[in-house]
Short mmCIF file of C-alpha atoms and ligand atoms in Angstrom, two decimals:
data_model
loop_
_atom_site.label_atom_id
_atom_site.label_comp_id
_atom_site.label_asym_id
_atom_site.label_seq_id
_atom_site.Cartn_x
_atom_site.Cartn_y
_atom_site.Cartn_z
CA UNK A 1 21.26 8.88 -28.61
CA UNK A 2 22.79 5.30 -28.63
CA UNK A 3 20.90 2.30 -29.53
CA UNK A 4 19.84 0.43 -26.38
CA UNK A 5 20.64 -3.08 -26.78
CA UNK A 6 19.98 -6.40 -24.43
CA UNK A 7 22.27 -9.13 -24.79
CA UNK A 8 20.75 -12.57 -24.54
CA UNK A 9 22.90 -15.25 -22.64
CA UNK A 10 23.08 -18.64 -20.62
CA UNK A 11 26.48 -19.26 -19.92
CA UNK A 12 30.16 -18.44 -19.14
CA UNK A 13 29.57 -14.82 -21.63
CA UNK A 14 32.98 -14.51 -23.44
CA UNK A 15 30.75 -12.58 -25.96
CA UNK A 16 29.57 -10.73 -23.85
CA UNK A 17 32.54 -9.75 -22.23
CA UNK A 18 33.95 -8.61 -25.37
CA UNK A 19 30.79 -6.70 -26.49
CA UNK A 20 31.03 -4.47 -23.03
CA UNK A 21 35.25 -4.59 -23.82
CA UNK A 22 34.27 -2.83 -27.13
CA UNK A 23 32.06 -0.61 -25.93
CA UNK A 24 33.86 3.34 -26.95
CA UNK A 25 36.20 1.74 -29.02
CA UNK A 26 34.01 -0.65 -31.63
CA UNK A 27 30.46 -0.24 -30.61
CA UNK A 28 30.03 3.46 -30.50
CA UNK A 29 26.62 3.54 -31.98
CA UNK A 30 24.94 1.30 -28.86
CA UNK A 31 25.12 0.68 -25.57
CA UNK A 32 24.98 -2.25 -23.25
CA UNK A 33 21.47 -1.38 -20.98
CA UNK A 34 20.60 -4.71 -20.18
CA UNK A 35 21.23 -8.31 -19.74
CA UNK A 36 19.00 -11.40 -19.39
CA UNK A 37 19.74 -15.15 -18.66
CA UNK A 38 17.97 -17.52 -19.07
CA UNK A 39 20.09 -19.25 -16.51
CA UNK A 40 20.25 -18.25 -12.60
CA UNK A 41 23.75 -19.70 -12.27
CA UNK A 42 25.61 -18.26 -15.67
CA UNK A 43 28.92 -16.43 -15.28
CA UNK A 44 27.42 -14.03 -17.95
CA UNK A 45 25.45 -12.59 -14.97
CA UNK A 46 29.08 -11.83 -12.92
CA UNK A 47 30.41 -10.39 -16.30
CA UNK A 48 27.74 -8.23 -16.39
CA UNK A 49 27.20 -7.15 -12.94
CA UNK A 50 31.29 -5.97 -13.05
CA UNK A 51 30.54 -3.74 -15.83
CA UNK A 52 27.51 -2.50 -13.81
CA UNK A 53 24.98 -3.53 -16.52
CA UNK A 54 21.66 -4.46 -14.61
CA UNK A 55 20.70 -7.71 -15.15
CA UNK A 56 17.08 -9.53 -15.54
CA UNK A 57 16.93 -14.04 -15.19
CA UNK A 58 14.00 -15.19 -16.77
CA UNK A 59 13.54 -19.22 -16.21
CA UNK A 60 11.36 -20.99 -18.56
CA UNK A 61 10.39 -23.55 -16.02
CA UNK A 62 8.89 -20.67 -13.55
CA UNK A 63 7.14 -18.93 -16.37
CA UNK A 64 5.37 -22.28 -16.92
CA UNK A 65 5.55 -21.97 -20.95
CA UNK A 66 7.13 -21.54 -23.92
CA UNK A 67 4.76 -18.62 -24.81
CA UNK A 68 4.87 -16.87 -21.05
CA UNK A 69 8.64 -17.02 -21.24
CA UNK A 70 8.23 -15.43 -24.14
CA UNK A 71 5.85 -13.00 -22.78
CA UNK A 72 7.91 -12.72 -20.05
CA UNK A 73 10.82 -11.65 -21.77
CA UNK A 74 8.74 -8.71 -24.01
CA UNK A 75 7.36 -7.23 -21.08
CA UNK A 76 11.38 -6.90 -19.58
CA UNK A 77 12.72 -5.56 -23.18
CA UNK A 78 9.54 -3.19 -23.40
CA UNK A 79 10.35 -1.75 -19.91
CA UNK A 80 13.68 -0.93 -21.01
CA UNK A 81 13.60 0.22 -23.60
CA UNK A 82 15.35 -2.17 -25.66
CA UNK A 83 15.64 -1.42 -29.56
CA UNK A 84 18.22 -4.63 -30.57
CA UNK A 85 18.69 -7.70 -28.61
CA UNK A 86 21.81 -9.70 -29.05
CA UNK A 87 21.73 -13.47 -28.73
CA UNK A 88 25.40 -13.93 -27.32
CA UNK A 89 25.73 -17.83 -26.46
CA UNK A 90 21.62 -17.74 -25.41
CA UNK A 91 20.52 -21.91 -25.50
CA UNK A 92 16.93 -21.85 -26.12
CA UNK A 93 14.80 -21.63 -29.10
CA UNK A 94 12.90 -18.44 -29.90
CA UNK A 95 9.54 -18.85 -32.07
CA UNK A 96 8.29 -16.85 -34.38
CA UNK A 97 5.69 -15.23 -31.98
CA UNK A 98 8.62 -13.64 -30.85
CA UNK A 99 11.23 -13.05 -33.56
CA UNK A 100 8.44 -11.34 -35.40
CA UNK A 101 8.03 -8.74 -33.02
CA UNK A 102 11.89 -7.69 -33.59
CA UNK A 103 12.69 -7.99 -37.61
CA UNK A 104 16.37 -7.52 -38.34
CA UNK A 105 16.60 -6.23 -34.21
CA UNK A 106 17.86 -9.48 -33.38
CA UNK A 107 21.45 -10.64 -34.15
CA UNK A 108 22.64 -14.03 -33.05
CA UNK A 109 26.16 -15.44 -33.09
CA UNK A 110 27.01 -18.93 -34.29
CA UNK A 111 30.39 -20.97 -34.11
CA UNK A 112 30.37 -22.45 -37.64
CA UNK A 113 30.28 -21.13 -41.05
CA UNK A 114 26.45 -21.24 -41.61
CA UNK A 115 24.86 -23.59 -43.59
CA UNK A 116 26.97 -25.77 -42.27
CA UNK A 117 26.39 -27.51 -38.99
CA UNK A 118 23.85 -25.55 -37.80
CA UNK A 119 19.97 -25.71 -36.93
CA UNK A 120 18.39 -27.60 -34.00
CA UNK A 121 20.76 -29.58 -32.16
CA UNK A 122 23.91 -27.59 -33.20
CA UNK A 123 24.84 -25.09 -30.23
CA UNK A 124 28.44 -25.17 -28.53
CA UNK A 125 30.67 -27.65 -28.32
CA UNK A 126 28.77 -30.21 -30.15
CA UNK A 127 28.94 -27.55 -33.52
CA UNK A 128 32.79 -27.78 -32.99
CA UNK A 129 32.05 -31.89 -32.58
CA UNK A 130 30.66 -32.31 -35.90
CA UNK A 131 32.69 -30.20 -37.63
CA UNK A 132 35.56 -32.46 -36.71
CA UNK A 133 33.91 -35.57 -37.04
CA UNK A 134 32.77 -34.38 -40.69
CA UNK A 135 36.44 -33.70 -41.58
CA UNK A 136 36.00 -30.16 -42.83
CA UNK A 137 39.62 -28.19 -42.70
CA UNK A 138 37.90 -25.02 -42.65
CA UNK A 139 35.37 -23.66 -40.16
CA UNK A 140 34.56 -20.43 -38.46
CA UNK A 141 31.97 -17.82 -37.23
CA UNK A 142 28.74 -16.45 -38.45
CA UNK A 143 26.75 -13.59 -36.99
CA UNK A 144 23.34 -13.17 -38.49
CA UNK A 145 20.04 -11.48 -38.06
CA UNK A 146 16.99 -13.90 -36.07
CA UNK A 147 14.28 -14.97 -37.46
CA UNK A 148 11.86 -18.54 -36.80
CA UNK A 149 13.99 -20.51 -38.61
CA UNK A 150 17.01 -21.82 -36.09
CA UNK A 151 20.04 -20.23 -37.92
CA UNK A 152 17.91 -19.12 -40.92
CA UNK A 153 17.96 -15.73 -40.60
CA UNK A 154 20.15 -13.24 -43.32
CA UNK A 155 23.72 -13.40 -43.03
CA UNK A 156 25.41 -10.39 -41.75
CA UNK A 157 28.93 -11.11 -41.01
CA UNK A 158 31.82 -14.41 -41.27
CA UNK A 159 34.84 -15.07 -40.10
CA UNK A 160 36.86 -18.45 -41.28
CA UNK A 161 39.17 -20.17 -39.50
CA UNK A 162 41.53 -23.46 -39.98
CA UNK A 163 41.09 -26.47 -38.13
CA UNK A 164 44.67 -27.85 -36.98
CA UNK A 165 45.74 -31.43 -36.55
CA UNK A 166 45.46 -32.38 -33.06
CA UNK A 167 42.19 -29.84 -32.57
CA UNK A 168 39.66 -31.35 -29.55
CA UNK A 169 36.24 -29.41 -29.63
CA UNK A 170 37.68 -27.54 -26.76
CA UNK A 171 40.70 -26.22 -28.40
CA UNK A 172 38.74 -25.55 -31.54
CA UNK A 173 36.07 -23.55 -30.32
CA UNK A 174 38.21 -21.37 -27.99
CA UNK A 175 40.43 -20.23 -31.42
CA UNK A 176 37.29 -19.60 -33.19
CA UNK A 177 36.14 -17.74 -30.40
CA UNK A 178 39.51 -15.70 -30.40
CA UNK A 179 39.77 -15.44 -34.35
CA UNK A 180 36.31 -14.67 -35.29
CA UNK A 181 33.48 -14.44 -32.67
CA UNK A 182 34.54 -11.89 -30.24
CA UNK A 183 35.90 -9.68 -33.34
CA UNK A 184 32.56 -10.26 -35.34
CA UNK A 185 30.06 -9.65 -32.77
CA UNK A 186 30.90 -6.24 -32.02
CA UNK A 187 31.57 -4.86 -35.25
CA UNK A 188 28.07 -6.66 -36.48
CA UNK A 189 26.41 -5.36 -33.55
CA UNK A 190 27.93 -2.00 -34.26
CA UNK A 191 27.26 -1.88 -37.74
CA UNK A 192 23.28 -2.36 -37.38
CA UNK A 193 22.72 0.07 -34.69
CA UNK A 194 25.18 2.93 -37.04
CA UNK A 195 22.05 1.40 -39.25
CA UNK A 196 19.30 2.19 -36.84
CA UNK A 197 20.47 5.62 -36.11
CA UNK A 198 20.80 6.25 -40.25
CA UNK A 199 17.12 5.34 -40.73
CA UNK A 200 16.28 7.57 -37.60
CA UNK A 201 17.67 10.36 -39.00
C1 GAR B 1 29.71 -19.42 -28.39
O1 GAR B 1 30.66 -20.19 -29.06
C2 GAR B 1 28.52 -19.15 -29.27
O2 GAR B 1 28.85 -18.96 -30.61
C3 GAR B 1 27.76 -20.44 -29.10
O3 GAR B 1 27.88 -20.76 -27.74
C4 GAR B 1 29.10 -20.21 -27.23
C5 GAR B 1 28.79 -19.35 -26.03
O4 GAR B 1 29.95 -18.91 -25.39
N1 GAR B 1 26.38 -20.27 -29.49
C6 GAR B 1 25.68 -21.24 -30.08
O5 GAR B 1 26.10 -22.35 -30.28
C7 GAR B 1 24.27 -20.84 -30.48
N2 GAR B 1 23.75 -21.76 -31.46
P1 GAR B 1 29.98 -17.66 -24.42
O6 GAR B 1 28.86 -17.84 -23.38
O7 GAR B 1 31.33 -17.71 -23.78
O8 GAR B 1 29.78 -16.41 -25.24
#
């Protein structure tokens, strides 16, 4: 039996799209069931629809609360089934009252080499912002396990990558995107469900 996994998004879903592209190829030891937004309007939602992966929108402003989002969002991975959830470009905090229901079941990817510019306040482009205000000549990609700290959690995978002369945020993110985050997300995600089924066995 694969590991049934729910990938977390808000946006356009590049990750996404190349966790479903690895799917048989990379990630053999999960599959794809489900995947929620956050977001009524994200591409993500197209992306996933394509691959025929049903697809669940949870809005914090309709749930009324951080904690009935939160709720909200159990009750959905509960119904499926869900055994990891994969935070793939998802913009909103999670607390603890929910990380702690999902200890190393919760992988998040992050486009910087972590402890550097990251935390509260660093998603997107403005990660790729600061690192090239800072100066740095090295950056990259950082997939790691969730827990209440934003960014905190163990380390499971990085990925550097060189910062050019002449890089905008723009063009920076989409090489570390390229060069690190859609070839570390899969193999991450891969690697912890080959783990789940081990301590199953
Ligand atoms: C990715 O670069 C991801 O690492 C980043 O947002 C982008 C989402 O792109 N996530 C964060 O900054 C989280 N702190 P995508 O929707 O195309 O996958």
């Amino acid at each position: 039996m694969k590991t049934k996994i729910a990938v977390f998004v808000s946006g356009g879903g590049t990750n996404l799209q190349a966790l479903i592209d690895a799917q048989g190829t990379v990630l053999v030891s999960g599959e794809i069931v489900l995947v929620v937004s956050n977001n009524a309007d994200a591409y993500a939602l197209e992306r996933a629809k394509k691959a025929g992966i049903p697809t669940e929108v949870v809005l914090k402003k309709v749930c009324g609360s951080q904690a009935a989002f939160e709720e909200k969002l159990k009750q959905i991975l509960c119904a499926h089934g869900i055994e990891v959830i994969i935070l793939a470009g998802f913009m909103t905090i999670l607390t603890e009252s929910f990380t702690a229901c999902y200890p190393r079941r919760i992988l998040n990817v992050h486009p910087s080499l972590i402890p550097s510019f990251c935390g509260a306040g660093f998603y997107g482009l403005r990660v790729h912002q600061a690192a090239l205000e800072y100066g740095v000549k090295v950056t990259g990609a950082t997939v790691h396990f969730v827990n209440e700290i934003p960014d905190g959690g163990e380390i499971i995978a990085q990925k550097a990558v060189y910062i050019e002369p002449g890089d905008t945020p723009e063009i920076l993110q989409r090489r570390v995107m390229e060069q690190a985050e859609w070839i570390l997300l899969p193999q991450a995600a891969e690697t912890v469900c080959a783990s789940m089924k081990e301590e199953t066995k």
